[in-house]
CSV table of C-alpha atoms in Angstrom, one decimal:
chain,number,residue,atom,x,y,z
A,24,MET,CA,-77.8,74.8,167.2
A,25,THR,CA,-79.7,71.8,168.7
A,26,ASN,CA,-83.3,71.4,167.6
A,27,PRO,CA,-85.4,71.5,170.8
A,28,ALA,CA,-88.0,69.1,169.4
A,29,SER,CA,-85.3,66.7,168.4
A,30,GLY,CA,-83.8,66.9,171.9
A,31,LEU,CA,-87.2,66.2,173.5
A,32,ARG,CA,-87.7,63.1,171.3
A,33,GLU,CA,-84.3,61.8,172.3
A,34,ARG,CA,-85.0,62.3,176.0
A,35,LYS,CA,-88.4,60.6,175.6
A,36,LYS,CA,-86.7,57.6,173.8
A,37,ALA,CA,-84.1,57.3,176.5
A,38,ARG,CA,-86.8,57.3,179.2
A,39,THR,CA,-88.8,54.6,177.4
A,40,ARG,CA,-85.7,52.5,176.9
A,41,ALA,CA,-84.8,52.8,180.6
A,42,SER,CA,-88.4,52.0,181.6
A,43,LEU,CA,-88.4,48.9,179.6
A,44,ARG,CA,-85.2,47.6,181.1
A,45,GLU,CA,-86.3,48.5,184.6
A,46,HIS,CA,-89.6,46.7,184.3
A,47,ALA,CA,-88.0,43.7,182.5
A,48,LEU,CA,-85.3,43.2,185.2
A,49,ARG,CA,-87.9,43.5,187.9
A,50,LEU,CA,-90.2,40.9,186.3
A,51,PHE,CA,-87.3,38.6,185.7
A,52,ARG,CA,-86.4,38.8,189.4
A,53,GLU,CA,-90.1,38.3,190.5
A,54,GLN,CA,-91.2,35.5,188.2
A,55,GLY,CA,-88.1,34.2,186.4
A,56,TYR,CA,-86.8,34.9,182.9
A,57,ALA,CA,-88.5,32.1,181.1
A,58,ALA,CA,-91.9,32.9,182.6
A,59,THR,CA,-91.8,36.6,181.7
A,60,THR,CA,-93.1,37.6,178.2
A,61,VAL,CA,-92.4,40.6,176.1
A,62,GLU,CA,-96.1,41.4,176.3
A,63,GLN,CA,-95.8,41.6,180.1
A,64,ILE,CA,-92.7,43.8,180.0
A,65,ALA,CA,-94.4,46.1,177.5
A,66,ALA,CA,-97.6,46.3,179.6
A,67,ALA,CA,-95.6,47.1,182.7
A,68,ALA,CA,-93.9,50.0,180.8
A,69,GLU,CA,-97.2,51.1,179.3
A,70,VAL,CA,-96.1,50.6,175.7
A,71,SER,CA,-97.0,48.2,173.0
A,72,PRO,CA,-95.0,45.0,172.2
A,73,SER,CA,-94.2,46.5,168.9
A,74,THR,CA,-92.6,49.5,170.7
A,75,PHE,CA,-90.6,47.0,172.8
A,76,PHE,CA,-89.1,45.5,169.6
A,77,ARG,CA,-88.2,49.0,168.3
A,78,TYR,CA,-85.9,49.3,171.2
A,79,PHE,CA,-84.7,45.7,171.7
A,80,PRO,CA,-84.7,43.2,168.9
A,81,THR,CA,-85.1,40.2,171.3
A,82,LYS,CA,-86.0,39.6,174.9
A,83,GLU,CA,-82.4,38.7,175.5
A,84,ASP,CA,-81.3,42.2,174.3
A,85,VAL,CA,-83.2,43.9,177.1
A,86,VAL,CA,-80.7,42.3,179.5
A,87,LEU,CA,-77.6,42.8,177.4
A,88,GLN,CA,-78.0,46.2,175.8
A,89,ASP,CA,-76.9,48.9,178.3
A,90,ASP,CA,-74.7,52.0,177.8
A,91,MET,CA,-71.5,50.3,179.1
A,92,ASP,CA,-69.9,50.2,175.6
A,93,THR,CA,-70.9,53.8,174.9
A,94,ARG,CA,-69.3,55.0,178.1
A,95,VAL,CA,-66.1,53.0,177.6
A,96,LEU,CA,-65.8,54.2,173.9
A,97,GLU,CA,-66.4,57.8,174.9
A,98,ALA,CA,-63.8,57.5,177.6
A,99,LEU,CA,-61.4,55.8,175.2
A,100,ASP,CA,-61.7,58.8,172.8
A,101,ARG,CA,-60.6,61.1,175.6
A,102,GLN,CA,-57.3,59.2,176.4
A,103,PRO,CA,-54.1,60.8,175.3
A,104,PRO,CA,-53.0,59.6,171.8
A,105,GLU,CA,-49.5,58.7,173.1
A,106,MET,CA,-50.9,56.0,175.4
A,107,SER,CA,-50.5,52.4,174.3
A,108,PRO,CA,-53.7,50.8,173.2
A,109,ILE,CA,-54.1,48.5,176.2
A,110,ALA,CA,-53.2,51.3,178.6
A,111,ALA,CA,-55.8,53.5,176.9
A,112,ILE,CA,-58.4,50.8,177.2
A,113,ARG,CA,-57.6,50.3,180.9
A,114,ALA,CA,-57.9,54.0,181.6
A,115,ALA,CA,-61.1,54.2,179.6
A,116,TRP,CA,-62.5,51.2,181.5
A,117,ARG,CA,-61.7,52.8,184.9
A,118,ASP,CA,-63.2,56.1,183.8
A,119,ALA,CA,-66.4,54.5,182.6
A,120,MET,CA,-66.8,52.4,185.7
A,121,ALA,CA,-66.3,55.4,188.0
A,122,SER,CA,-69.3,57.0,186.2
A,123,PHE,CA,-71.8,54.4,187.4
A,124,GLY,CA,-73.9,55.2,190.4
A,125,PRO,CA,-75.1,52.7,193.0
A,126,GLU,CA,-78.5,52.0,191.2
A,127,GLU,CA,-76.7,51.6,187.9
A,128,LEU,CA,-74.2,49.2,189.5
A,129,GLU,CA,-77.1,47.1,190.9
A,130,THR,CA,-78.8,47.0,187.5
A,131,PHE,CA,-75.5,45.9,186.0
A,132,ARG,CA,-75.1,43.2,188.6
A,133,VAL,CA,-78.6,41.8,187.9
A,134,SER,CA,-78.0,41.8,184.2
A,135,THR,CA,-74.6,40.1,184.6
A,136,GLU,CA,-76.2,37.5,186.9
A,137,LEU,CA,-78.9,36.8,184.3
A,138,SER,CA,-76.3,36.6,181.5
A,139,LEU,CA,-74.5,33.8,183.4
A,140,ALA,CA,-77.6,31.9,184.5
A,141,VAL,CA,-79.8,31.9,181.4
A,142,PRO,CA,-78.4,30.0,178.4
A,143,GLU,CA,-80.3,32.0,175.8
A,144,ILE,CA,-78.9,35.3,177.1
A,145,ARG,CA,-75.4,33.8,177.3
A,146,ALA,CA,-75.6,32.7,173.7
A,147,ARG,CA,-76.8,36.1,172.6
A,148,ALA,CA,-74.0,37.7,174.6
A,149,MET,CA,-71.6,36.2,172.0
A,150,ASP,CA,-73.1,38.5,169.4
A,151,GLU,CA,-72.6,41.5,171.7
A,152,PHE,CA,-69.0,40.6,172.2
A,153,ALA,CA,-68.5,40.4,168.5
A,154,ARG,CA,-70.1,43.8,168.0
A,155,THR,CA,-67.9,45.2,170.7
A,156,ILE,CA,-64.8,43.9,168.9
A,157,ASP,CA,-66.0,45.6,165.7
A,158,VAL,CA,-66.6,49.1,167.3
A,159,MET,CA,-63.7,49.1,169.7
A,160,GLY,CA,-61.4,47.7,167.0
A,161,GLU,CA,-62.3,50.7,164.8
A,162,VAL,CA,-61.5,53.2,167.6
A,163,ILE,CA,-58.1,51.5,168.4
A,164,ALA,CA,-57.3,51.4,164.7
A,165,ARG,CA,-58.1,55.1,164.3
A,166,ARG,CA,-55.9,56.0,167.3
A,167,ALA,CA,-53.0,54.1,165.6
A,168,GLY,CA,-53.7,55.8,162.2
A,169,ARG,CA,-54.7,52.5,160.6
A,170,SER,CA,-57.7,51.5,158.5
A,171,ALA,CA,-60.9,50.7,160.4
A,172,ARG,CA,-60.7,47.0,159.7
A,173,ASP,CA,-57.0,46.6,160.6
A,174,MET,CA,-56.3,43.1,161.7
A,175,ASN,CA,-53.8,44.0,164.4
A,176,ALA,CA,-56.4,46.3,166.1
A,177,ARG,CA,-59.1,43.6,165.9
A,178,VAL,CA,-56.8,41.0,167.4
A,179,LEU,CA,-55.8,43.3,170.2
A,180,VAL,CA,-59.4,44.1,171.1
A,181,GLY,CA,-60.3,40.4,170.7
A,182,ALA,CA,-57.6,39.7,173.4
A,183,VAL,CA,-59.2,42.4,175.6
A,184,ILE,CA,-62.6,40.7,175.2
A,185,GLY,CA,-61.0,37.4,176.0
A,186,VAL,CA,-59.8,38.8,179.3
A,187,ILE,CA,-63.4,40.1,180.2
A,188,MET,CA,-64.9,36.7,179.3
A,189,SER,CA,-62.3,34.8,181.3
A,190,VAL,CA,-63.2,36.8,184.4
A,191,THR,CA,-67.0,37.0,184.0
A,192,MET,CA,-68.1,33.8,182.3
A,193,PRO,CA,-69.0,30.5,184.1
A,194,GLY,CA,-65.8,28.8,185.3
A,195,SER,CA,-64.3,31.9,186.9
A,196,ASP,CA,-64.3,31.9,190.7
A,197,PHE,CA,-66.1,35.3,191.0
A,198,ALA,CA,-69.6,35.1,192.5
A,199,VAL,CA,-71.6,37.8,190.7
A,200,GLY,CA,-74.3,37.8,193.4
A,201,GLU,CA,-71.8,38.6,196.2
A,202,GLY,CA,-69.9,41.8,197.1
A,203,ASP,CA,-69.6,45.0,195.3
A,204,MET,CA,-69.7,45.0,191.5
A,205,ARG,CA,-66.6,47.2,191.6
A,206,ASP,CA,-64.8,44.0,192.7
A,207,LEU,CA,-65.6,42.6,189.3
A,208,PHE,CA,-64.4,45.7,187.5
A,209,GLY,CA,-61.2,45.5,189.5
A,210,ARG,CA,-60.7,41.9,188.5
A,211,ILE,CA,-61.1,42.8,184.9
A,212,ASP,CA,-58.5,45.6,185.2
A,213,GLU,CA,-56.2,43.0,186.8
A,214,GLY,CA,-56.7,40.8,183.8
A,215,LEU,CA,-56.0,43.7,181.5
A,216,ALA,CA,-52.8,44.5,183.4
A,217,LEU,CA,-51.6,40.9,182.8
A,218,LEU,CA,-52.4,41.3,179.1
A,219,GLU,CA,-50.5,44.6,179.0
A,220,SER,CA,-47.5,43.0,180.7
A,221,GLY,CA,-47.4,40.1,178.1
A,222,LEU,CA,-49.3,37.5,180.2
A,223,PRO,CA,-46.4,36.3,182.4
A,224,LEU,CA,-46.9,33.0,184.2
């Protein structure tokens, strides 16, 4: 049975986290990333700077840390075990993307735009990609009945992350500030389809 007090604490933490991200992204839009301080973000969310750092280790993390990975991993766990790894990842990706509402998509667009425009965030994003390889690699290995650190599973997930980077990082021809963010999700799925088919040229 769930402890009501525990559930209340978790909801309060989720609200605080969401408030910090909302105010941070607003301030970044209004006055620029470099000109915005953690102190300003905390004040706007009516918490202390130390509270900010309990939720986000760095200013870059307030842009990068969303629940995208959580939704994809939860959706991946729901895919039939007989599906191939990449097919399961594609299905999980589509399920996760379908769960985002318009406001969430706009937040994702802003954070993606910042990730591409601000060198500090782009550098920190590499740590997030590495973390994703770790956690998704474990899920894929478990689905295949292999050990959590299985090399094959990690390499496969590394290839998936490579697809995402090739579509979203500078040098791609996709303009993050234009069109619907679902266009970007569709392009990622197209890239994963190429990977699934053996990357034909």
